[in-house]
Structure formats: structure tokens, C-alpha cells
PDB file of C-alpha atoms and ligand atoms in Angstrom:
ATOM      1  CA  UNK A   1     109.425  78.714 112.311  1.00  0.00           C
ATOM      2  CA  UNK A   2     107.634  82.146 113.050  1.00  0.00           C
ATOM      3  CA  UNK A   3     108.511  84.242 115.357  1.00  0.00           C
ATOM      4  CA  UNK A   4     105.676  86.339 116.954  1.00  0.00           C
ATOM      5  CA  UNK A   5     105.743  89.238 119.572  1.00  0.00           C
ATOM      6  CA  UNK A   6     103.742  88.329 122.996  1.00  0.00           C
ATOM      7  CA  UNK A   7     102.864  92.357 123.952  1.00  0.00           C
ATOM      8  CA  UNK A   8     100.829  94.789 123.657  1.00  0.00           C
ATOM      9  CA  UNK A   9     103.643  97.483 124.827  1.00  0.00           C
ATOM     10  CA  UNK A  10     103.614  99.784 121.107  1.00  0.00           C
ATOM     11  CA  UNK A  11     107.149 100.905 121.803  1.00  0.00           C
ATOM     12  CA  UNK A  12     108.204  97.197 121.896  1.00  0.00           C
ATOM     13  CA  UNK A  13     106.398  96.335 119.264  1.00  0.00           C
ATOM     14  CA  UNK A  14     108.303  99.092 116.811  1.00  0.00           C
ATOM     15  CA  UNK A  15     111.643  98.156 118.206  1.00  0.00           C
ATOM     16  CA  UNK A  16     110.761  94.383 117.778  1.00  0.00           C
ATOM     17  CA  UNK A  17     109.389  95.188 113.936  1.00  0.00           C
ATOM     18  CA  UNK A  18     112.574  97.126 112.907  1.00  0.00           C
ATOM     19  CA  UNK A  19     114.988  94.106 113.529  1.00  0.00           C
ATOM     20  CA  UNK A  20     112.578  92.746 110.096  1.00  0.00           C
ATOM     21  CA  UNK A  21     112.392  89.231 111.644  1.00  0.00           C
ATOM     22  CA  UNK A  22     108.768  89.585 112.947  1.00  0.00           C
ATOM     23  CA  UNK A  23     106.004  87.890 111.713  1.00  0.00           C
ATOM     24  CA  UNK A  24     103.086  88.859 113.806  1.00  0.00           C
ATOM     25  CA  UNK A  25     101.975  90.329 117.438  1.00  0.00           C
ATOM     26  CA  UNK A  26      99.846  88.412 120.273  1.00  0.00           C
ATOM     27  CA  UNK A  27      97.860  90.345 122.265  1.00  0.00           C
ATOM     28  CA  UNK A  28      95.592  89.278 125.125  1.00  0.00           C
ATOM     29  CA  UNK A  29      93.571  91.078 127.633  1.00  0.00           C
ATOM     30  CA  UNK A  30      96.192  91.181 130.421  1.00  0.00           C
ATOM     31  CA  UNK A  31      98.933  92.406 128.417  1.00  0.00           C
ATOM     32  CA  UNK A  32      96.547  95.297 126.776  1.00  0.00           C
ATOM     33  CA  UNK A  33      96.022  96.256 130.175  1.00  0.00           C
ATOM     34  CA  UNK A  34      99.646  96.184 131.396  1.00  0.00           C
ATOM     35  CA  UNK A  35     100.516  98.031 127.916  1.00  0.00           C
ATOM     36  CA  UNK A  36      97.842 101.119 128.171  1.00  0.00           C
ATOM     37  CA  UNK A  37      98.581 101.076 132.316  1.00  0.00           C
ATOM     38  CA  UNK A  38     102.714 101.472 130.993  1.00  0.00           C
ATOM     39  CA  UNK A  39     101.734 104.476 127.921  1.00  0.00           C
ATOM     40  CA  UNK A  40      98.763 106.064 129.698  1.00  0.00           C
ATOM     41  CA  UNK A  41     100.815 108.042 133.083  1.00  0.00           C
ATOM     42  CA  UNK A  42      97.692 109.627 133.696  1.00  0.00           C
ATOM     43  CA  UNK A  43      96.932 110.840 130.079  1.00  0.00           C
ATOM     44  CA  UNK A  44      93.703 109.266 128.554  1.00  0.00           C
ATOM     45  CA  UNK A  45      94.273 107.103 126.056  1.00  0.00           C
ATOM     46  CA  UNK A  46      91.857 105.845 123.512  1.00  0.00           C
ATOM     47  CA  UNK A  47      91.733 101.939 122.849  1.00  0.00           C
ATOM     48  CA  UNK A  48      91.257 102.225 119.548  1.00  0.00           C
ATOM     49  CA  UNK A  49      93.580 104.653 118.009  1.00  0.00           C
ATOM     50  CA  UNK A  50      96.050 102.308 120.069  1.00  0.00           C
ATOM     51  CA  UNK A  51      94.844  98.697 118.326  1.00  0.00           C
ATOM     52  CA  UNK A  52      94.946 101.137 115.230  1.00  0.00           C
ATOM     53  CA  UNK A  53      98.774 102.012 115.638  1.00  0.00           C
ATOM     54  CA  UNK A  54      99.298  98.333 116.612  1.00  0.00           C
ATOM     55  CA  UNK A  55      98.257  96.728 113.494  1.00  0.00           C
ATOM     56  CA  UNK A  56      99.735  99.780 111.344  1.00  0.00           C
ATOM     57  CA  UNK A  57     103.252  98.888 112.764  1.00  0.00           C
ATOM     58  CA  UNK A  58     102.798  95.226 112.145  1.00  0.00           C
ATOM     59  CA  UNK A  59     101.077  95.294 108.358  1.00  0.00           C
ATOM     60  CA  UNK A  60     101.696  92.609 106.462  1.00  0.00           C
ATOM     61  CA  UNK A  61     101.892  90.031 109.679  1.00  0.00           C
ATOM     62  CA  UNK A  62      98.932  88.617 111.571  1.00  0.00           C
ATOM     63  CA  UNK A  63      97.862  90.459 115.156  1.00  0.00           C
ATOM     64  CA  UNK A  64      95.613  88.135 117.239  1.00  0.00           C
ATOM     65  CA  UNK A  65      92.840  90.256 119.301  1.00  0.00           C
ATOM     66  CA  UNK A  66      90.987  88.255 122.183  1.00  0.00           C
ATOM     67  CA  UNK A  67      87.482  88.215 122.953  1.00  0.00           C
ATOM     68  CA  UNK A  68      86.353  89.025 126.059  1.00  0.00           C
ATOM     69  CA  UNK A  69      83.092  87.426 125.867  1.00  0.00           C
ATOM     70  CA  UNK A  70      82.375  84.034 127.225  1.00  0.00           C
ATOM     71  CA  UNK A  71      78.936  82.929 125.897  1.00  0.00           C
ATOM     72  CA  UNK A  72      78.477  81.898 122.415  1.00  0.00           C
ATOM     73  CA  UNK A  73      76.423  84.703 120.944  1.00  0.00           C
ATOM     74  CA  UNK A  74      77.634  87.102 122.618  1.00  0.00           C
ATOM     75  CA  UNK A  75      81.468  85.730 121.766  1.00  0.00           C
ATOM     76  CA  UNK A  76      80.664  85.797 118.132  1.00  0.00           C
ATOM     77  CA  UNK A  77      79.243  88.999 117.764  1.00  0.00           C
ATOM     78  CA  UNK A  78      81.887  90.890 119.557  1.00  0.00           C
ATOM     79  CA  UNK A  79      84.415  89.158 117.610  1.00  0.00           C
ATOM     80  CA  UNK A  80      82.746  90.167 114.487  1.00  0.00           C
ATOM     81  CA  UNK A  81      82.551  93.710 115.668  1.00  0.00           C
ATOM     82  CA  UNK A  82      86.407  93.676 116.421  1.00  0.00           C
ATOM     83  CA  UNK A  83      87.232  91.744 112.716  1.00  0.00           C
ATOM     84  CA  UNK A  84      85.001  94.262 111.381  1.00  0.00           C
ATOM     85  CA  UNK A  85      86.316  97.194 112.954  1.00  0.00           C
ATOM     86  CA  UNK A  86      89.577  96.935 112.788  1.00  0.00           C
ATOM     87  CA  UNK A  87      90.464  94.715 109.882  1.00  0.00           C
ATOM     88  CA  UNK A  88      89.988  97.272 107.477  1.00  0.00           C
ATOM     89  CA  UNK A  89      93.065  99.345 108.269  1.00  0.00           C
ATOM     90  CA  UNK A  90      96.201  96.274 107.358  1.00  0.00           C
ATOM     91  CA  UNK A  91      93.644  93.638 106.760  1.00  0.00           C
ATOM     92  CA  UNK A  92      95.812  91.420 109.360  1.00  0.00           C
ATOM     93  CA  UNK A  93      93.747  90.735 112.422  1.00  0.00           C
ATOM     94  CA  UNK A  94      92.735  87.066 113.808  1.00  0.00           C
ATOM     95  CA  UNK A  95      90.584  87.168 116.571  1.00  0.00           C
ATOM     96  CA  UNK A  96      91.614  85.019 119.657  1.00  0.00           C
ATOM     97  CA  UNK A  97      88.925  82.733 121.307  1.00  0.00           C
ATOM     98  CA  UNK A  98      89.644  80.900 124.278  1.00  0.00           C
ATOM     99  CA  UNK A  99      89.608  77.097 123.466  1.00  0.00           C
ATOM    100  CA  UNK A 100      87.486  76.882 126.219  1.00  0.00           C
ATOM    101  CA  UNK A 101      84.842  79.666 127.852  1.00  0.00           C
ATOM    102  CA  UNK A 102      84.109  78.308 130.753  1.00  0.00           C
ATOM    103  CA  UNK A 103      84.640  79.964 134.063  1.00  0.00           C
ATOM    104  CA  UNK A 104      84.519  79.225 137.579  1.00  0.00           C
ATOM    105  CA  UNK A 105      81.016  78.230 138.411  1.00  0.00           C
ATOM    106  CA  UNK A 106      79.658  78.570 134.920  1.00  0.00           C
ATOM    107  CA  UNK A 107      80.361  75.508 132.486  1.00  0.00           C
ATOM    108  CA  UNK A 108      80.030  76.310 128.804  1.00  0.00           C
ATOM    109  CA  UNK A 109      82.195  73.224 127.027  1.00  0.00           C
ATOM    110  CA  UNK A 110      80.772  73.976 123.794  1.00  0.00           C
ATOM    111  CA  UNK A 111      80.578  77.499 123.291  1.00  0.00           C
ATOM    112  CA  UNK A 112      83.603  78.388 122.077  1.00  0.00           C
ATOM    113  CA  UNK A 113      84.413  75.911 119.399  1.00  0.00           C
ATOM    114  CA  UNK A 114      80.259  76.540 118.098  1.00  0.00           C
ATOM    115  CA  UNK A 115      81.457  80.323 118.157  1.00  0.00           C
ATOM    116  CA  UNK A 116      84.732  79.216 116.297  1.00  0.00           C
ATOM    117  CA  UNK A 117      82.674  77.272 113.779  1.00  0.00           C
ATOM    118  CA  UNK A 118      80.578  80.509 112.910  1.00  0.00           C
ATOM    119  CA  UNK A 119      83.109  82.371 112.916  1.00  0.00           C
ATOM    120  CA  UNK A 120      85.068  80.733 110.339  1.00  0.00           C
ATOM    121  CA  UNK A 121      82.053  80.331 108.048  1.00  0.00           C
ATOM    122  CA  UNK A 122      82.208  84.345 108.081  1.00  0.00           C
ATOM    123  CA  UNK A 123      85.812  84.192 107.169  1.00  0.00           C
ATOM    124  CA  UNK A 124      87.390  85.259 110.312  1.00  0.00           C
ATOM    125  CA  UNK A 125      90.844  84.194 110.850  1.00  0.00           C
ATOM    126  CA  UNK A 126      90.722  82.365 114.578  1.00  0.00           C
ATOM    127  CA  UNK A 127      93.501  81.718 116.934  1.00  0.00           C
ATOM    128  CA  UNK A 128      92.333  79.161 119.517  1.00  0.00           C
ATOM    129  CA  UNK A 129      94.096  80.216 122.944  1.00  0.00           C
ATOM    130  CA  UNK A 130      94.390  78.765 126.034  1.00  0.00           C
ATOM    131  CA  UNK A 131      95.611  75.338 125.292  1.00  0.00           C
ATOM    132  CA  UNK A 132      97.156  73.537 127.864  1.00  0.00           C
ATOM    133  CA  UNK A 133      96.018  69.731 126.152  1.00  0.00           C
ATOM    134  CA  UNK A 134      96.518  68.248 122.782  1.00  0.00           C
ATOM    135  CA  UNK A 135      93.159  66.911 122.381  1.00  0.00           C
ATOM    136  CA  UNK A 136      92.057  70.360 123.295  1.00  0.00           C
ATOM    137  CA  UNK A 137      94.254  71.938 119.829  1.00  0.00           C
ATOM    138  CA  UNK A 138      92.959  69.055 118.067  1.00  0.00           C
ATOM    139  CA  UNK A 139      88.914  69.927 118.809  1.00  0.00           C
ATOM    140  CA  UNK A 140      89.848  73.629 117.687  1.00  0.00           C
ATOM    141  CA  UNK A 141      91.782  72.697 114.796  1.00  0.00           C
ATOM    142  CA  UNK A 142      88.142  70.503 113.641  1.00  0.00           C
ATOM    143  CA  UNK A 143      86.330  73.554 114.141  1.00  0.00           C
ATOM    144  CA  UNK A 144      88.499  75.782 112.042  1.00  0.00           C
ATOM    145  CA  UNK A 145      90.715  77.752 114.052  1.00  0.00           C
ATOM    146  CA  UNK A 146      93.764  78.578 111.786  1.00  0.00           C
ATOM    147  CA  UNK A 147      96.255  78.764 114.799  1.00  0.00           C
ATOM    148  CA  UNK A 148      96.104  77.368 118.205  1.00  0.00           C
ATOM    149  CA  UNK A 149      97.808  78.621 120.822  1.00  0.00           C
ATOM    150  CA  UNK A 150      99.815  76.546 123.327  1.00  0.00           C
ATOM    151  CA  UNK A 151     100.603  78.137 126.424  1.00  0.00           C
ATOM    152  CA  UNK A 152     103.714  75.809 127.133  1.00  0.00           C
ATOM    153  CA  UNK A 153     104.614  78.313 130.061  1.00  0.00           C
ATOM    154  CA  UNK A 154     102.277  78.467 131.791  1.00  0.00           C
ATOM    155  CA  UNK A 155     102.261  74.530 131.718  1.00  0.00           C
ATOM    156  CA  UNK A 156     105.203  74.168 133.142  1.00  0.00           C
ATOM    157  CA  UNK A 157     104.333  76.605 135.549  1.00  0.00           C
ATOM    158  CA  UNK A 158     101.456  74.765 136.693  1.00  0.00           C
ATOM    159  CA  UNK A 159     102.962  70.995 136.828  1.00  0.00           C
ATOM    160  CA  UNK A 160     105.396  72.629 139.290  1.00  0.00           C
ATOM    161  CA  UNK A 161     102.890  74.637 141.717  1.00  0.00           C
ATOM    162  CA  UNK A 162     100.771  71.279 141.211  1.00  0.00           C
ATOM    163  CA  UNK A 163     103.910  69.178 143.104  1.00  0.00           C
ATOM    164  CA  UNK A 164     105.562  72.228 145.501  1.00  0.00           C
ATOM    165  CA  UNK A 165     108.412  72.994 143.699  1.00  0.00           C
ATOM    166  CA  UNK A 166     109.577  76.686 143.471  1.00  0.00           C
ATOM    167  CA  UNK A 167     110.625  78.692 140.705  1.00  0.00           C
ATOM    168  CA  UNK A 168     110.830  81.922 139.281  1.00  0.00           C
ATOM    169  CA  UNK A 169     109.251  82.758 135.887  1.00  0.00           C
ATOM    170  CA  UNK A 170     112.035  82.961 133.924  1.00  0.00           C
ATOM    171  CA  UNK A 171     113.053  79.270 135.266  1.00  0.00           C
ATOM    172  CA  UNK A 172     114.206  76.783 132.668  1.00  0.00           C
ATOM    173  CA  UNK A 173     111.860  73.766 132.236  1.00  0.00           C
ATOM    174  CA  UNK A 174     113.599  70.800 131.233  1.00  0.00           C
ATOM    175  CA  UNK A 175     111.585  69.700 128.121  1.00  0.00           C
ATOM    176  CA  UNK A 176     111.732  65.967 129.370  1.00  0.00           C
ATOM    177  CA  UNK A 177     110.155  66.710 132.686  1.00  0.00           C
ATOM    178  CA  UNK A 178     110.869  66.743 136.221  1.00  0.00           C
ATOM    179  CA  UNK A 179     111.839  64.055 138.666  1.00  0.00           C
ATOM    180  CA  UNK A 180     110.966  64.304 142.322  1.00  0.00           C
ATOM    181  CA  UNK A 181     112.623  61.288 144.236  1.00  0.00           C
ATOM    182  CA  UNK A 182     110.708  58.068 141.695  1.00  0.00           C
ATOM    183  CA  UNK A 183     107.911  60.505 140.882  1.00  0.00           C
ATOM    184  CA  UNK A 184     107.952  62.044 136.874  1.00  0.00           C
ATOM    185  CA  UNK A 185     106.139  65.156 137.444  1.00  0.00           C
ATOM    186  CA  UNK A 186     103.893  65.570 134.961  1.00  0.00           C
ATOM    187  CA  UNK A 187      99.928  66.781 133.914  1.00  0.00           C
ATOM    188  CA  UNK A 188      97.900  63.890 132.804  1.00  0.00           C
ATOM    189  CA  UNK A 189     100.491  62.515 130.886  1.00  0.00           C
ATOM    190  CA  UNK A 190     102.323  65.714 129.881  1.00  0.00           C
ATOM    191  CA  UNK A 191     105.523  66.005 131.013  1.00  0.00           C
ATOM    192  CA  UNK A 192     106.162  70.105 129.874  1.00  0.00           C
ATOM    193  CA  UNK A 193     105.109  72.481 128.202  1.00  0.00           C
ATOM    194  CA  UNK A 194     107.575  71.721 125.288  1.00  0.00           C
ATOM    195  CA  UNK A 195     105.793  68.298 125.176  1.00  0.00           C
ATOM    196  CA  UNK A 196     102.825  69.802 124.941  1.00  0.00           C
ATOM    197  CA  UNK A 197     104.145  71.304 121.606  1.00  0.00           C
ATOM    198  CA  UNK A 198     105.843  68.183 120.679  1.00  0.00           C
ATOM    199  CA  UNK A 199     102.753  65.625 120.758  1.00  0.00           C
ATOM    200  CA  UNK A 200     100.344  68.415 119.324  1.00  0.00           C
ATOM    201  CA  UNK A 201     102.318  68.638 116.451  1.00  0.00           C
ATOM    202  CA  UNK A 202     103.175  64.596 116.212  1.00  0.00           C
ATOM    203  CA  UNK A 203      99.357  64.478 116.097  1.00  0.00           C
ATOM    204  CA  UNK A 204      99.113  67.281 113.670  1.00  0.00           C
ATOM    205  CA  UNK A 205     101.401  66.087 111.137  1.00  0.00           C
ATOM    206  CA  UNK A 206     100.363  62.397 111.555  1.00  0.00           C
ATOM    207  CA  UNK A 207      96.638  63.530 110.253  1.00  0.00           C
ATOM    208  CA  UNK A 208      98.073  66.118 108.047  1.00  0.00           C
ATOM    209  CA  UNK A 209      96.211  69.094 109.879  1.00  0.00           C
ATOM    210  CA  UNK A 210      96.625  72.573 108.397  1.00  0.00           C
ATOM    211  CA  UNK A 211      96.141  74.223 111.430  1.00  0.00           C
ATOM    212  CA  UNK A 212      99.408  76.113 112.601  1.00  0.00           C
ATOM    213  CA  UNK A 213     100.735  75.655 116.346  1.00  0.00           C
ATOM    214  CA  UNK A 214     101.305  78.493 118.185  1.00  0.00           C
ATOM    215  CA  UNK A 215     104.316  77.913 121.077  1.00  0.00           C
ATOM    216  CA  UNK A 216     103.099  80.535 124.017  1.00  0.00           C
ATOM    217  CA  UNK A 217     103.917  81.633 127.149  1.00  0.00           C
ATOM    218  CA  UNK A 218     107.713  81.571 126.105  1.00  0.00           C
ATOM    219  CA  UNK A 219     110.180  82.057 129.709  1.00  0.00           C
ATOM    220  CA  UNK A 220     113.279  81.644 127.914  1.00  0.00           C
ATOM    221  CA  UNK A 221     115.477  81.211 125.042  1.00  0.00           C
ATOM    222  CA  UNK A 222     116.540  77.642 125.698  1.00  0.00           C
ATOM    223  CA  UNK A 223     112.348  76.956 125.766  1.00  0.00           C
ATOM    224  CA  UNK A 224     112.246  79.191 122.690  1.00  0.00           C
ATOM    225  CA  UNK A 225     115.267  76.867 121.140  1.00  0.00           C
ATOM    226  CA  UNK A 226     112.596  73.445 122.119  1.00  0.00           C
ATOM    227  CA  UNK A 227     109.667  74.494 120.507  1.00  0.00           C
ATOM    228  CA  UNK A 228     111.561  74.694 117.131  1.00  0.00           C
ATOM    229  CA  UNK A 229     112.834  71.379 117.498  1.00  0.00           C
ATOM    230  CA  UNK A 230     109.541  70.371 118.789  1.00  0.00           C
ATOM    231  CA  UNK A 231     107.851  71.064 115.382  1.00  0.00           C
ATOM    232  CA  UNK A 232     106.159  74.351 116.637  1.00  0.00           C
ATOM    233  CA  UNK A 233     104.996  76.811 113.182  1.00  0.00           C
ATOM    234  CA  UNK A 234     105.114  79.796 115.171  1.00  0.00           C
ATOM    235  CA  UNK A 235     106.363  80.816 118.879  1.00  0.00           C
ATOM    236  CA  UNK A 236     105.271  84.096 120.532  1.00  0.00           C
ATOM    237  CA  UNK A 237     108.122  85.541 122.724  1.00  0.00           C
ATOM    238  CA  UNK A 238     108.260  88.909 124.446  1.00  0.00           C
ATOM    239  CA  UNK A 239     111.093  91.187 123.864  1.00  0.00           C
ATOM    240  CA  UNK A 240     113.090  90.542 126.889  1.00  0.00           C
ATOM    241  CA  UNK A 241     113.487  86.784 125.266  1.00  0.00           C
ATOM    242  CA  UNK A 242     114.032  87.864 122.151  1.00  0.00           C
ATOM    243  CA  UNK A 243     117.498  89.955 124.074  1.00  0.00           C
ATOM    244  CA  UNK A 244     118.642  87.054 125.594  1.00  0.00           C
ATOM    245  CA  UNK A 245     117.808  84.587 122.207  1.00  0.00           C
ATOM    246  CA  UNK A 246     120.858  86.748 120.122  1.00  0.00           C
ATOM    247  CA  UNK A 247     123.162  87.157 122.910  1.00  0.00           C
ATOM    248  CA  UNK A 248     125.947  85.136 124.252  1.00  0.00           C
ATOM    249  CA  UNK A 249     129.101  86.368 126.519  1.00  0.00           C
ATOM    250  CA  UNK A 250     131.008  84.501 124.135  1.00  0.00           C
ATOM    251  CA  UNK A 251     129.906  86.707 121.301  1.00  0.00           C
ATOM    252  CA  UNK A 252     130.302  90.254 123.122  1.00  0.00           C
ATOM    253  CA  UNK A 253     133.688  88.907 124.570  1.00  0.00           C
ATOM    254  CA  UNK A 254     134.799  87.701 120.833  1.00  0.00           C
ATOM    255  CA  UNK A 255     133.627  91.234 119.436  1.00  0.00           C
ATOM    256  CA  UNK A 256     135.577  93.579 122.095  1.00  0.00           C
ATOM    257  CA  UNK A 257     138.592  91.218 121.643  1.00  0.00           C
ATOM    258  CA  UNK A 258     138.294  91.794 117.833  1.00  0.00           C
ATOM    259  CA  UNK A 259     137.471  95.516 118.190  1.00  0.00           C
ATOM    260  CA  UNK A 260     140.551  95.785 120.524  1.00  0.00           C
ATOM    261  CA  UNK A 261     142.931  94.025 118.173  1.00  0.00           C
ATOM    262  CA  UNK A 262     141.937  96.230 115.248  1.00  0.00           C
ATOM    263  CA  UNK A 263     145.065  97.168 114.114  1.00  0.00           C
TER     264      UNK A 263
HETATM  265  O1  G3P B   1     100.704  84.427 124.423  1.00  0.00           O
HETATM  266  C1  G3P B   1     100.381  83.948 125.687  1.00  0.00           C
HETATM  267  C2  G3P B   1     100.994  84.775 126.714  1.00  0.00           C
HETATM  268  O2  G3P B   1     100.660  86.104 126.590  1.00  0.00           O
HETATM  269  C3  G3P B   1     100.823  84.304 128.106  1.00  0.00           C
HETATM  270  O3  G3P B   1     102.034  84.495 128.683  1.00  0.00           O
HETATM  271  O4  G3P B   1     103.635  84.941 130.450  1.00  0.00           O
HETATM  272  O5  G3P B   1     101.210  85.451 130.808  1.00  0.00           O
HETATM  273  O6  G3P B   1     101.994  83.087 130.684  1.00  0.00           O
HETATM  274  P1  G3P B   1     102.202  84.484 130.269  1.00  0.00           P
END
């Protein structure tokens, strides 16, 4: 499995790159904004010498780039101008779409797998985001997209605001689902988010789709841990997930024992 950054944060994206066990960066609109708020301390800071140092740091490894478009035309030609602009310095950037562009009020089904569609024709690596469905990473895997994102996460999240139950972010999910008194909690049929990664890649494999799934929204290591065994290709993790994936107080206990006993 692939292991992705989720950030936009350029120092955490060098000190993720120099452990050597990163193969690619997810951006998204929300976490440019949180990264340029974190760097920018009142300086001025230009967007584009910053996707520039991004995708310098991670050559070699795919960094997705959303649109922030929502109609078709207008989705494809700003994610042509971003392919175009910026995948000349490490040749590595997939543009995200959202599976889905509509927004409250304004309905547009179609528009992003028709933009997905053109896109691909034109060679444009696309990563499908914003999948909280299987049927959902199945429609963008027909129109082309080469990854599709799963925001497992944020499922869970939502199953549990859905029924009133509390949690913090960082919350472990149980991958088989909740049960509240004889009720299994669940979103039309979905149980988590880790089943969500688990049926979308039963389905995938069963029709021998090339399309890679993309684990998102990762809270935790034990999640991280699930989407592997759920048949995930890739899972995007921010850093503070990544800490808590290599440690255990068993290890730093063993190690000070050892480094103690050194004789
Ligand atoms: O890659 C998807 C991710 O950025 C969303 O994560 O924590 O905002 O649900 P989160």
C-alpha cells in the first residue's frame, strides 16, 4: 500500500519526504489555506512559488491539486490551466475533482464526471475526491479518474453526528460499526468509513478496475492499520498519524532498557 501525505504545511511535507517512505502529497483547498495562514505571519506569500516548492520536494511521487470550480467548463479549463502550469516543473501533478460539484441550492450531477471525461482525453491524471459511496468511486472510476478518493473520516464522522453520539476527531471508529441499544449505526448501508474502503475495493477487484483507491480523511493509526487490510492502494495520512503509526511505549520502554543495560 501507498502511503500519501494529507497537507499542504511545506515544512511537513520535507520532514515527511526525508523518512523516504512517501509516495505522494494530497492537497485540498482547506488545507492550502491552513498551510499559507501557518507560513505567511504577515509576510506575503505567493501561491505559486509555494505549489512550486511543493511538487519540487515531492518529485518523483504524485501531488493531487483541487479545482475550485464547480461548473463543467469552467472546472475543466481551470484544471487544465493548473496541469499546464505546474506540471512542467516534476511532471507529477493530478488534478483533484470533486466526484460530485454540486452545492447547496445548485444541482450539477453530471458535471464533474463530463469534466473528468475531458479531462482524461487530454491526458490529465484525475483524482476523484469526495467519496463518501461506492457507487459514487465506481461512476468516477468509468469516467477515467486514475484515483478516487475515499474520505473514510469524515464518514465515520458523519454516521455519528447523524445518530448523537460524541467524539473527538482523533476517535477510533470501529471498522464493523456502531451499536446503539438494537440499532447498527450505519449510512445507507455503510457501516464506516473502513467499509467504505472495503466494499469499494471488493467491487473494484471483482470487475478488475484499474482505478487506485485512495483511503482519506485518516484519524488514526489503528484506521490507518484497516484500510490496508481493507484492500486500500494508497492512504493519505497527516504527519501527526504518521508519529503515532511508528510508535509504541513498548518500543521506547524496550530501547531505554537496552540503552541502560549497555554494558
Ligand atoms: O484527503 C482528505 C482530507 O484532507 C480530509 O481530511 O481531516 O479534513 O476530513 P479531513
Amino acid at each position: 500500500m501507498k502511503l500519501f501525505l494529507d497537507s499542504a504545511n511545506l515544512k511537513e511535507i520535507e520532514e515527511a519526504y526525508h523518512t523516504g517512505i512517501i509516495n505522494g502529497v494530497t492537497t485540498n483547498p482547506s488545507l492550502m489555506k491552513q498551510a499559507l495562514a501557518d507560513k505567511k505571519k504577515g509576510k506575503k506569500i505567493d501561491l505559486t512559488d509555494y505549489i512550486q516548492e511543493i511538487l519540487t520536494i515531492a518529485k518523483g511521487t504524485p501531488v493531487s491539486l483541487e479545482v475550485k470550480e464547480t461548473e463543467e467548463k469552467a472546472m475543466v479549463e481551470e484544471a487544465l490551466s493548473l496541469f499546464n502550469q505546474f506540471n512542467p516543473i516534476a511532471n507529477n501533478v493530478y488534478i483533484k475533482i470533486p466526484v460530485n460539484s454540486s452545492l447547496k441550492g445548485k444541482t450539477r450531477p453530471f458535471d464533474s464526471l463530463k469534466a473528468i471525461k475531458t479531462l482524461v482525453q487530454a491526458n490529465v491524471p484525475i483524482n476523484a475526491t469526495l467519496i463518501f459511496t461506492p457507487e459514487q468511486a465506481l461512476m468516477a472510476a468509468k469516467a477515467g479518474a486514475r484515483i478516487v478518493s475515499l474520505f473514510a473520516g469524515r464518514l465515520d464522522d458523519y454516521i455519528r453526528i447523524q445518530h448523537g453520539i460524541g467524539f473527538e476527531k482523533s476517535d477510533y471508529f470501529p471498522a464493523e460499526g456502531i451499536k446503539k441499544g438494537d440499532l447498527h449505526v450505519q449510512d445507507n448501508g455503510l457501516v464506516s468509513g473502513v467499509d467504505l474502503v472495503s466494499k469499494c475495493s471488493h467491487i473494484f477487484r471483482m470487475y478488475n478496475i484499474k482505478c487506485e483507491i485512495l483511503a482519506a480523511s485518516t484519524r488514526n493509526s489503528r484506521q490507518l492499520r484497516e484500510f490496508a487490510l481493507a484492500g486500500a492502494h494508497i492512504a493519505t495520512v497527516p504527519l501527526d498519524v504518521f508519529k503515532a503509526a511508528i510508535s509504541h511505549p513498548k518500543t521506547i520502554e524496550g530501547l531505554t532498557t537496552f540503552l541502560e543495560d549497555v554494558p
